[in-house]
Amino acid sequence: MTSAAVAWPSAGRDLEPLRATFPARVVVDPSAIAQNFRALDASIDAASIAVIKADAYGHGLFAVADALEGAGCSTFALAQGEEALRLAKHLRSCGSEARILTWITWPGEVSDLVERGIELGVSTPEQVHAGARAAHACGVNARLHLAIDTGMSRAGAMPEDFSALCATAAAAHGVDVVGVWSHLARADDLTSDGQEATRRQIERFEQACEQARAHGLTPSVRHLAASAGGLAHARAHADAVRWGISLYGYAPSAQLEAVRLIEAKRLEALLISLKRVPAGSEVSYGGTWVAPGERWLGIVPVGYANGIPRTASGRAEVAIAGRRYRQVGRICMDQMIIDLGPASEPAPAAVGDLVEVLGGRGPDAREWAGWAETIPYEILTSFGQRVPYRLANSSKGDDSDR
């Protein structure tokens, strides 16, 4: 049966197809993200920065930014300069003056970033000089956040090099140092070792801020904590917390569920095939699952090309009408097979039934992460590739920011 012949069911909510020829879709609720932001922001005595990198963790960059700004967010952070430029174009076209920070940039885009007022995270004197050259070329001061490596061993100047970074920034023309920042490596680790590691990072960060002031710099925003630090380490809040995974409905770990969060993304598909197979039938590539008796099998039209982790094969579950069914055999590129139970009983589902793959009454990203032996971050940013995207409570798709 072709996907075009399958219609979305209408069980209690709008399930009109986004594309009649694709029997799956991602649905995102920006209002849930806005509500999460308000709850997180109210939980701290500091400002809040919304991290909307990687297409807002796979939730749709522009829709999420608009919802967050409506909830009172005034600063956004994105890893890639190219994505920051796209966001700036969108926000400025809407009359927004929200601040935008990015920290992975290439020499050829620095002038565009500076000209558009995008703030740059910098780790080296060479990056400071690049900002100064861009400022001279476009006549707009470069706004920089100096990064200090406090123990993550990723971005940031090493502590012994941070003074030189400050000195370079203080001497550069056309440069405004508006921030000092770093990142916690083990903020979600509440063991004694983890908390000691975080304490050391906080101390190094505080020392770096003192160094900046000693060089005559007056950064207005010091930011160290992301979601885990924001929820678990008040001393790490400084001037602002960068909220990431928690915006989208997930605490960084089960031990950090101090704020009630709402999941904002779901992946739905239609059951496109139902068949009865005899006992002993081998299922999917490699025959890794064998039917223990005569069984009903269904096909769900999403696979690892849509972000379904192949490593979850044989462990994952989906939901139909609120009931869980196990995925069996190896997950394929474009589809996966589910065991619907013994064929001695009537089939519990029919072709065209709604399958909740992620969210709703189906498994959440934390469950998928457990099956795939990864983290919810990876699940959220992968689920839905190539799948039509729409906003909750809207009959229209929205691929403009994908």
Short mmCIF file of N, CA and C in Angstrom, two decimals, residues 75-237:
data_model
loop_
_atom_site.label_atom_id
_atom_site.label_comp_id
_atom_site.label_asym_id
_atom_site.label_seq_id
_atom_site.Cartn_x
_atom_site.Cartn_y
_atom_site.Cartn_z
N THR A 75 18.16 37.31 24.90
CA THR A 75 19.50 36.91 24.45
C THR A 75 19.47 35.46 23.98
N PHE A 76 20.01 35.24 22.78
CA PHE A 76 20.06 33.90 22.21
C PHE A 76 21.50 33.50 21.95
N ALA A 77 21.79 32.21 22.10
CA ALA A 77 23.14 31.69 21.86
C ALA A 77 23.07 30.55 20.86
N LEU A 78 23.98 30.59 19.88
CA LEU A 78 24.07 29.55 18.86
C LEU A 78 25.53 29.23 18.62
N ALA A 79 25.84 27.98 18.36
CA ALA A 79 27.23 27.59 18.18
C ALA A 79 27.80 28.12 16.87
N GLN A 80 27.06 27.95 15.77
CA GLN A 80 27.60 28.22 14.45
C GLN A 80 27.29 29.64 13.97
N GLY A 81 28.31 30.29 13.43
CA GLY A 81 28.11 31.64 12.92
C GLY A 81 27.06 31.71 11.83
N GLU A 82 27.04 30.72 10.93
CA GLU A 82 26.08 30.73 9.82
C GLU A 82 24.65 30.71 10.35
N GLU A 83 24.39 29.92 11.38
CA GLU A 83 23.05 29.86 11.95
C GLU A 83 22.71 31.17 12.65
N ALA A 84 23.71 31.78 13.30
CA ALA A 84 23.48 33.07 13.95
C ALA A 84 23.11 34.14 12.93
N LEU A 85 23.73 34.11 11.76
CA LEU A 85 23.40 35.07 10.72
C LEU A 85 21.97 34.89 10.23
N ARG A 86 21.54 33.64 10.07
CA ARG A 86 20.16 33.39 9.64
C ARG A 86 19.18 33.88 10.69
N LEU A 87 19.51 33.63 11.96
CA LEU A 87 18.61 34.09 13.03
C LEU A 87 18.56 35.62 13.06
N ALA A 88 19.71 36.27 12.91
CA ALA A 88 19.73 37.73 12.93
C ALA A 88 18.87 38.31 11.82
N LYS A 89 18.96 37.74 10.63
CA LYS A 89 18.15 38.22 9.52
C LYS A 89 16.66 38.08 9.84
N HIS A 90 16.30 36.95 10.42
CA HIS A 90 14.89 36.73 10.76
C HIS A 90 14.43 37.70 11.84
N LEU A 91 15.19 37.81 12.92
CA LEU A 91 14.76 38.65 14.04
C LEU A 91 14.71 40.12 13.64
N ARG A 92 15.74 40.57 12.91
CA ARG A 92 15.75 41.98 12.54
C ARG A 92 14.60 42.32 11.60
N SER A 93 14.21 41.36 10.75
CA SER A 93 13.08 41.60 9.86
C SER A 93 11.78 41.74 10.63
N CYS A 94 11.76 41.21 11.86
CA CYS A 94 10.59 41.32 12.72
C CYS A 94 10.69 42.50 13.69
N GLY A 95 11.76 43.28 13.56
CA GLY A 95 11.95 44.43 14.43
C GLY A 95 12.56 44.11 15.77
N SER A 96 13.08 42.91 15.93
CA SER A 96 13.66 42.50 17.21
C SER A 96 15.08 43.04 17.38
N GLU A 97 15.40 43.42 18.60
CA GLU A 97 16.76 43.86 18.93
C GLU A 97 17.42 42.89 19.91
N ALA A 98 16.96 41.65 19.93
CA ALA A 98 17.53 40.64 20.83
C ALA A 98 19.02 40.46 20.56
N ARG A 99 19.76 40.20 21.63
CA ARG A 99 21.19 39.93 21.50
C ARG A 99 21.39 38.51 21.00
N ILE A 100 22.43 38.33 20.17
CA ILE A 100 22.76 37.01 19.63
C ILE A 100 24.25 36.77 19.86
N LEU A 101 24.56 35.61 20.42
CA LEU A 101 25.95 35.21 20.68
C LEU A 101 26.26 33.95 19.89
N THR A 102 27.44 33.91 19.27
CA THR A 102 27.90 32.69 18.60
C THR A 102 29.38 32.50 18.88
N TRP A 103 29.87 31.25 18.75
CA TRP A 103 31.26 31.01 19.15
C TRP A 103 32.04 30.09 18.23
N ILE A 104 31.43 29.58 17.18
CA ILE A 104 32.20 28.83 16.18
C ILE A 104 32.10 29.62 14.88
N THR A 105 33.15 30.35 14.57
CA THR A 105 33.11 31.25 13.41
C THR A 105 34.32 31.01 12.53
N TRP A 106 34.18 31.37 11.26
CA TRP A 106 35.25 31.26 10.28
C TRP A 106 35.66 32.67 9.85
N PRO A 107 36.93 32.85 9.47
CA PRO A 107 37.40 34.21 9.14
C PRO A 107 36.52 34.92 8.12
N GLY A 108 36.02 34.19 7.12
CA GLY A 108 35.25 34.83 6.07
C GLY A 108 33.90 35.37 6.51
N GLU A 109 33.40 34.96 7.67
CA GLU A 109 32.08 35.42 8.10
C GLU A 109 32.14 36.42 9.25
N VAL A 110 33.32 36.70 9.80
CA VAL A 110 33.43 37.56 10.97
C VAL A 110 32.90 38.96 10.67
N SER A 111 33.24 39.52 9.50
CA SER A 111 32.76 40.87 9.18
C SER A 111 31.24 40.92 9.14
N ASP A 112 30.63 39.91 8.53
CA ASP A 112 29.16 39.88 8.48
C ASP A 112 28.57 39.79 9.88
N LEU A 113 29.18 38.99 10.73
CA LEU A 113 28.68 38.84 12.10
C LEU A 113 28.78 40.16 12.87
N VAL A 114 29.93 40.79 12.77
CA VAL A 114 30.14 42.05 13.49
C VAL A 114 29.20 43.12 12.96
N GLU A 115 29.08 43.22 11.65
CA GLU A 115 28.22 44.25 11.05
C GLU A 115 26.77 44.11 11.51
N ARG A 116 26.34 42.87 11.74
CA ARG A 116 24.96 42.63 12.16
C ARG A 116 24.78 42.64 13.68
N GLY A 117 25.84 43.02 14.38
CA GLY A 117 25.74 43.15 15.83
C GLY A 117 25.77 41.84 16.60
N ILE A 118 26.15 40.77 15.93
CA ILE A 118 26.22 39.47 16.61
C ILE A 118 27.48 39.41 17.47
N GLU A 119 27.32 38.98 18.69
CA GLU A 119 28.43 38.94 19.64
C GLU A 119 29.22 37.65 19.47
N LEU A 120 30.53 37.74 19.61
CA LEU A 120 31.41 36.62 19.30
C LEU A 120 32.11 36.09 20.55
N GLY A 121 32.05 34.79 20.74
CA GLY A 121 32.87 34.15 21.76
C GLY A 121 34.26 33.91 21.19
N VAL A 122 35.28 34.39 21.87
CA VAL A 122 36.65 34.28 21.35
C VAL A 122 37.56 33.64 22.40
N SER A 123 38.53 32.87 21.91
CA SER A 123 39.43 32.13 22.79
C SER A 123 40.90 32.49 22.61
N THR A 124 41.22 33.19 21.52
CA THR A 124 42.62 33.47 21.20
C THR A 124 42.81 34.93 20.82
N PRO A 125 44.05 35.45 20.96
CA PRO A 125 44.34 36.81 20.49
C PRO A 125 44.06 36.97 18.99
N GLU A 126 44.28 35.91 18.21
CA GLU A 126 44.03 36.00 16.77
C GLU A 126 42.55 36.27 16.50
N GLN A 127 41.68 35.67 17.28
CA GLN A 127 40.25 35.91 17.10
C GLN A 127 39.88 37.33 17.50
N VAL A 128 40.54 37.86 18.52
CA VAL A 128 40.32 39.27 18.90
C VAL A 128 40.73 40.18 17.76
N HIS A 129 41.90 39.92 17.17
CA HIS A 129 42.36 40.73 16.05
C HIS A 129 41.40 40.65 14.86
N ALA A 130 40.85 39.46 14.61
CA ALA A 130 39.89 39.31 13.52
C ALA A 130 38.66 40.17 13.77
N GLY A 131 38.21 40.21 15.02
CA GLY A 131 37.09 41.07 15.37
C GLY A 131 37.42 42.54 15.18
N ALA A 132 38.63 42.93 15.55
CA ALA A 132 39.04 44.33 15.40
C ALA A 132 39.11 44.72 13.92
N ARG A 133 39.64 43.81 13.09
CA ARG A 133 39.71 44.11 11.65
C ARG A 133 38.31 44.25 11.06
N ALA A 134 37.42 43.38 11.49
CA ALA A 134 36.04 43.46 11.00
C ALA A 134 35.38 44.77 11.43
N ALA A 135 35.66 45.19 12.65
CA ALA A 135 35.10 46.45 13.15
C ALA A 135 35.60 47.63 12.33
N HIS A 136 36.88 47.61 12.00
CA HIS A 136 37.46 48.69 11.20
C HIS A 136 36.82 48.71 9.81
N ALA A 137 36.57 47.52 9.25
CA ALA A 137 36.04 47.44 7.89
C ALA A 137 34.59 47.89 7.80
N CYS A 138 33.80 47.60 8.82
CA CYS A 138 32.36 47.90 8.70
C CYS A 138 31.92 49.07 9.58
N GLY A 139 32.82 49.61 10.40
CA GLY A 139 32.49 50.78 11.19
C GLY A 139 31.60 50.50 12.39
N VAL A 140 31.56 49.27 12.83
CA VAL A 140 30.77 48.88 14.01
C VAL A 140 31.67 48.12 14.96
N ASN A 141 31.67 48.49 16.24
CA ASN A 141 32.52 47.79 17.19
C ASN A 141 32.15 46.32 17.30
N ALA A 142 33.17 45.49 17.43
CA ALA A 142 32.96 44.06 17.65
C ALA A 142 32.69 43.82 19.13
N ARG A 143 31.64 43.10 19.43
CA ARG A 143 31.26 42.80 20.80
C ARG A 143 31.70 41.37 21.12
N LEU A 144 32.63 41.26 22.06
CA LEU A 144 33.30 39.98 22.32
C LEU A 144 33.00 39.44 23.72
N HIS A 145 32.93 38.10 23.80
CA HIS A 145 32.88 37.38 25.05
C HIS A 145 34.17 36.58 25.14
N LEU A 146 35.02 36.89 26.10
CA LEU A 146 36.29 36.18 26.25
C LEU A 146 36.05 34.84 26.93
N ALA A 147 36.54 33.76 26.30
CA ALA A 147 36.31 32.41 26.82
C ALA A 147 37.54 31.93 27.59
N ILE A 148 37.31 31.39 28.77
CA ILE A 148 38.35 30.82 29.60
C ILE A 148 38.09 29.33 29.75
N ASP A 149 39.10 28.52 29.51
CA ASP A 149 38.97 27.06 29.70
C ASP A 149 39.16 26.76 31.18
N THR A 150 38.07 26.46 31.85
CA THR A 150 38.13 26.20 33.30
C THR A 150 38.24 24.71 33.62
N GLY A 151 38.30 23.86 32.59
CA GLY A 151 38.42 22.44 32.87
C GLY A 151 37.67 21.54 31.91
N MET A 152 37.08 22.12 30.87
CA MET A 152 36.37 21.34 29.86
C MET A 152 37.33 20.85 28.76
N SER A 153 38.45 21.55 28.60
CA SER A 153 39.44 21.25 27.56
C SER A 153 38.82 21.32 26.16
N ARG A 154 37.93 22.29 25.99
CA ARG A 154 37.31 22.50 24.68
C ARG A 154 37.63 23.93 24.29
N ALA A 155 36.69 24.81 24.15
CA ALA A 155 36.96 26.20 23.79
C ALA A 155 37.54 26.94 25.00
N GLY A 156 38.13 28.10 24.73
CA GLY A 156 38.61 28.95 25.80
C GLY A 156 40.12 28.94 25.94
N ALA A 157 40.65 30.08 26.37
CA ALA A 157 42.08 30.19 26.64
C ALA A 157 42.42 29.41 27.90
N MET A 158 43.55 28.77 27.90
CA MET A 158 44.02 28.11 29.12
C MET A 158 44.26 29.18 30.19
N PRO A 159 44.09 28.84 31.48
CA PRO A 159 44.24 29.85 32.53
C PRO A 159 45.54 30.65 32.42
N GLU A 160 46.63 29.99 32.06
CA GLU A 160 47.91 30.69 31.98
C GLU A 160 47.97 31.63 30.77
N ASP A 161 47.04 31.48 29.82
CA ASP A 161 47.02 32.34 28.64
C ASP A 161 45.91 33.39 28.69
N PHE A 162 45.07 33.32 29.69
CA PHE A 162 43.91 34.21 29.70
C PHE A 162 44.29 35.67 29.90
N SER A 163 45.32 35.92 30.68
CA SER A 163 45.75 37.31 30.89
C SER A 163 46.18 37.94 29.57
N ALA A 164 46.89 37.17 28.74
CA ALA A 164 47.31 37.70 27.44
C ALA A 164 46.10 37.97 26.55
N LEU A 165 45.09 37.12 26.63
CA LEU A 165 43.87 37.35 25.86
C LEU A 165 43.19 38.64 26.31
N CYS A 166 43.14 38.85 27.61
CA CYS A 166 42.56 40.09 28.13
C CYS A 166 43.35 41.31 27.68
N ALA A 167 44.68 41.20 27.74
CA ALA A 167 45.52 42.33 27.34
C ALA A 167 45.32 42.67 25.87
N THR A 168 45.23 41.66 25.04
CA THR A 168 45.00 41.88 23.61
C THR A 168 43.68 42.60 23.37
N ALA A 169 42.64 42.13 24.07
CA ALA A 169 41.32 42.73 23.91
C ALA A 169 41.30 44.16 24.43
N ALA A 170 42.00 44.41 25.52
CA ALA A 170 42.01 45.75 26.10
C ALA A 170 42.72 46.75 25.17
N ALA A 171 43.69 46.27 24.41
CA ALA A 171 44.46 47.16 23.54
C ALA A 171 43.87 47.30 22.15
N ALA A 172 42.98 46.41 21.79
CA ALA A 172 42.44 46.41 20.41
C ALA A 172 41.47 47.57 20.21
N HIS A 173 41.54 48.18 19.03
CA HIS A 173 40.62 49.25 18.67
C HIS A 173 39.36 48.65 18.06
N GLY A 174 38.22 49.23 18.38
CA GLY A 174 36.96 48.77 17.82
C GLY A 174 36.42 47.51 18.46
N VAL A 175 36.89 47.22 19.66
CA VAL A 175 36.48 46.00 20.36
C VAL A 175 35.85 46.36 21.70
N ASP A 176 34.68 45.83 21.97
CA ASP A 176 34.04 45.96 23.28
C ASP A 176 33.94 44.57 23.90
N VAL A 177 34.57 44.39 25.05
CA VAL A 177 34.44 43.12 25.77
C VAL A 177 33.18 43.20 26.62
N VAL A 178 32.15 42.48 26.19
CA VAL A 178 30.86 42.54 26.87
C VAL A 178 30.61 41.31 27.74
N GLY A 179 31.47 40.29 27.61
CA GLY A 179 31.24 39.08 28.39
C GLY A 179 32.51 38.30 28.67
N VAL A 180 32.47 37.52 29.74
CA VAL A 180 33.47 36.49 30.02
C VAL A 180 32.67 35.21 30.26
N TRP A 181 33.15 34.11 29.69
CA TRP A 181 32.35 32.90 29.81
C TRP A 181 33.19 31.64 29.78
N SER A 182 32.56 30.56 30.22
CA SER A 182 33.17 29.24 30.19
C SER A 182 32.05 28.21 30.23
N HIS A 183 32.43 26.95 30.37
CA HIS A 183 31.43 25.87 30.34
C HIS A 183 31.81 24.80 31.36
N LEU A 184 30.82 24.33 32.10
CA LEU A 184 31.05 23.30 33.11
C LEU A 184 31.01 21.91 32.48
N ALA A 185 31.96 21.07 32.84
CA ALA A 185 32.06 19.75 32.24
C ALA A 185 31.26 18.69 32.99
N ARG A 186 31.05 18.89 34.31
CA ARG A 186 30.44 17.82 35.11
C ARG A 186 29.35 18.37 36.03
N ALA A 187 28.65 19.37 35.58
CA ALA A 187 27.64 19.99 36.45
C ALA A 187 26.50 19.04 36.77
N ASP A 188 26.27 18.05 35.91
CA ASP A 188 25.19 17.09 36.17
C ASP A 188 25.64 15.92 37.03
N ASP A 189 26.90 15.90 37.42
CA ASP A 189 27.46 14.84 38.25
C ASP A 189 27.42 15.29 39.71
N LEU A 190 26.48 14.75 40.46
CA LEU A 190 26.28 15.19 41.84
C LEU A 190 27.02 14.31 42.85
N THR A 191 27.91 13.46 42.37
CA THR A 191 28.78 12.73 43.29
C THR A 191 29.76 13.72 43.92
N SER A 192 30.45 13.29 44.97
CA SER A 192 31.41 14.18 45.62
C SER A 192 32.52 14.58 44.65
N ASP A 193 32.97 13.64 43.80
CA ASP A 193 34.01 13.96 42.83
C ASP A 193 33.49 14.97 41.80
N GLY A 194 32.27 14.76 41.34
CA GLY A 194 31.70 15.67 40.36
C GLY A 194 31.52 17.06 40.92
N GLN A 195 31.03 17.16 42.14
CA GLN A 195 30.83 18.47 42.74
C GLN A 195 32.15 19.16 43.02
N GLU A 196 33.18 18.40 43.36
CA GLU A 196 34.49 19.01 43.56
C GLU A 196 35.04 19.55 42.23
N ALA A 197 34.84 18.79 41.15
CA ALA A 197 35.29 19.26 39.84
C ALA A 197 34.58 20.56 39.46
N THR A 198 33.29 20.65 39.73
CA THR A 198 32.54 21.87 39.42
C THR A 198 33.01 23.02 40.29
N ARG A 199 33.29 22.74 41.56
CA ARG A 199 33.78 23.81 42.45
C ARG A 199 35.08 24.39 41.91
N ARG A 200 35.99 23.52 41.45
CA ARG A 200 37.26 24.01 40.90
C ARG A 200 37.03 24.87 39.66
N GLN A 201 36.10 24.45 38.80
CA GLN A 201 35.82 25.23 37.61
C GLN A 201 35.23 26.60 37.96
N ILE A 202 34.35 26.64 38.94
CA ILE A 202 33.77 27.92 39.34
C ILE A 202 34.86 28.84 39.87
N GLU A 203 35.79 28.32 40.65
CA GLU A 203 36.88 29.15 41.18
C GLU A 203 37.75 29.69 40.06
N ARG A 204 38.07 28.85 39.09
CA ARG A 204 38.89 29.32 37.96
C ARG A 204 38.14 30.40 37.18
N PHE A 205 36.86 30.23 37.03
CA PHE A 205 36.07 31.23 36.32
C PHE A 205 36.07 32.55 37.07
N GLU A 206 35.86 32.50 38.35
CA GLU A 206 35.85 33.73 39.15
C GLU A 206 37.20 34.42 39.09
N GLN A 207 38.28 33.65 39.09
CA GLN A 207 39.62 34.24 38.97
C GLN A 207 39.79 34.90 37.61
N ALA A 208 39.26 34.28 36.56
CA ALA A 208 39.35 34.86 35.22
C ALA A 208 38.60 36.18 35.14
N CYS A 209 37.44 36.25 35.77
CA CYS A 209 36.68 37.51 35.78
C CYS A 209 37.47 38.61 36.49
N GLU A 210 38.16 38.26 37.56
CA GLU A 210 39.01 39.23 38.25
C GLU A 210 40.16 39.69 37.35
N GLN A 211 40.73 38.75 36.59
CA GLN A 211 41.79 39.13 35.66
C GLN A 211 41.29 40.12 34.62
N ALA A 212 40.10 39.88 34.10
CA ALA A 212 39.54 40.79 33.11
C ALA A 212 39.40 42.19 33.69
N ARG A 213 38.90 42.26 34.90
CA ARG A 213 38.75 43.58 35.54
C ARG A 213 40.11 44.23 35.78
N ALA A 214 41.10 43.44 36.12
CA ALA A 214 42.44 43.98 36.36
C ALA A 214 43.03 44.60 35.09
N HIS A 215 42.57 44.15 33.94
CA HIS A 215 43.03 44.72 32.66
C HIS A 215 42.15 45.89 32.21
N GLY A 216 41.27 46.33 33.08
CA GLY A 216 40.41 47.46 32.76
C GLY A 216 39.18 47.11 31.96
N LEU A 217 38.90 45.81 31.82
CA LEU A 217 37.72 45.38 31.07
C LEU A 217 36.51 45.35 31.99
N THR A 218 35.37 45.67 31.44
CA THR A 218 34.14 45.72 32.26
C THR A 218 33.02 44.92 31.59
N PRO A 219 33.18 43.58 31.53
CA PRO A 219 32.13 42.76 30.90
C PRO A 219 30.83 42.86 31.68
N SER A 220 29.74 43.01 30.95
CA SER A 220 28.44 43.17 31.61
C SER A 220 27.77 41.84 31.91
N VAL A 221 28.24 40.77 31.26
CA VAL A 221 27.60 39.48 31.49
C VAL A 221 28.67 38.39 31.63
N ARG A 222 28.70 37.80 32.81
CA ARG A 222 29.57 36.64 33.07
C ARG A 222 28.67 35.41 33.07
N HIS A 223 29.00 34.43 32.22
CA HIS A 223 28.13 33.26 32.16
C HIS A 223 28.95 31.98 32.09
N LEU A 224 28.61 31.08 32.98
CA LEU A 224 29.32 29.82 33.14
C LEU A 224 28.38 28.62 33.06
N ALA A 225 27.22 28.73 33.69
CA ALA A 225 26.32 27.59 33.83
C ALA A 225 25.43 27.41 32.62
N ALA A 226 25.25 26.16 32.20
CA ALA A 226 24.20 25.78 31.27
C ALA A 226 23.08 25.14 32.09
N SER A 227 22.27 24.29 31.49
CA SER A 227 21.10 23.77 32.20
C SER A 227 21.45 23.08 33.51
N ALA A 228 22.44 22.20 33.48
CA ALA A 228 22.79 21.46 34.70
C ALA A 228 23.30 22.40 35.79
N GLY A 229 24.18 23.33 35.41
CA GLY A 229 24.67 24.29 36.38
C GLY A 229 23.57 25.20 36.89
N GLY A 230 22.65 25.56 36.00
CA GLY A 230 21.54 26.42 36.41
C GLY A 230 20.64 25.74 37.42
N LEU A 231 20.45 24.43 37.28
CA LEU A 231 19.55 23.71 38.17
C LEU A 231 20.22 23.23 39.45
N ALA A 232 21.55 23.04 39.42
CA ALA A 232 22.19 22.38 40.56
C ALA A 232 23.25 23.20 41.28
N HIS A 233 23.72 24.29 40.70
CA HIS A 233 24.87 24.99 41.30
C HIS A 233 24.62 26.50 41.29
N ALA A 234 24.03 27.00 42.35
CA ALA A 234 23.67 28.41 42.42
C ALA A 234 24.89 29.32 42.29
N ARG A 235 26.02 28.89 42.82
CA ARG A 235 27.22 29.73 42.76
C ARG A 235 27.68 29.92 41.31
N ALA A 236 27.30 29.02 40.43
CA ALA A 236 27.73 29.10 39.03
C ALA A 236 26.86 30.03 38.20
N HIS A 237 25.80 30.58 38.78
CA HIS A 237 24.87 31.38 37.97
C HIS A 237 25.49 32.67 37.46
#
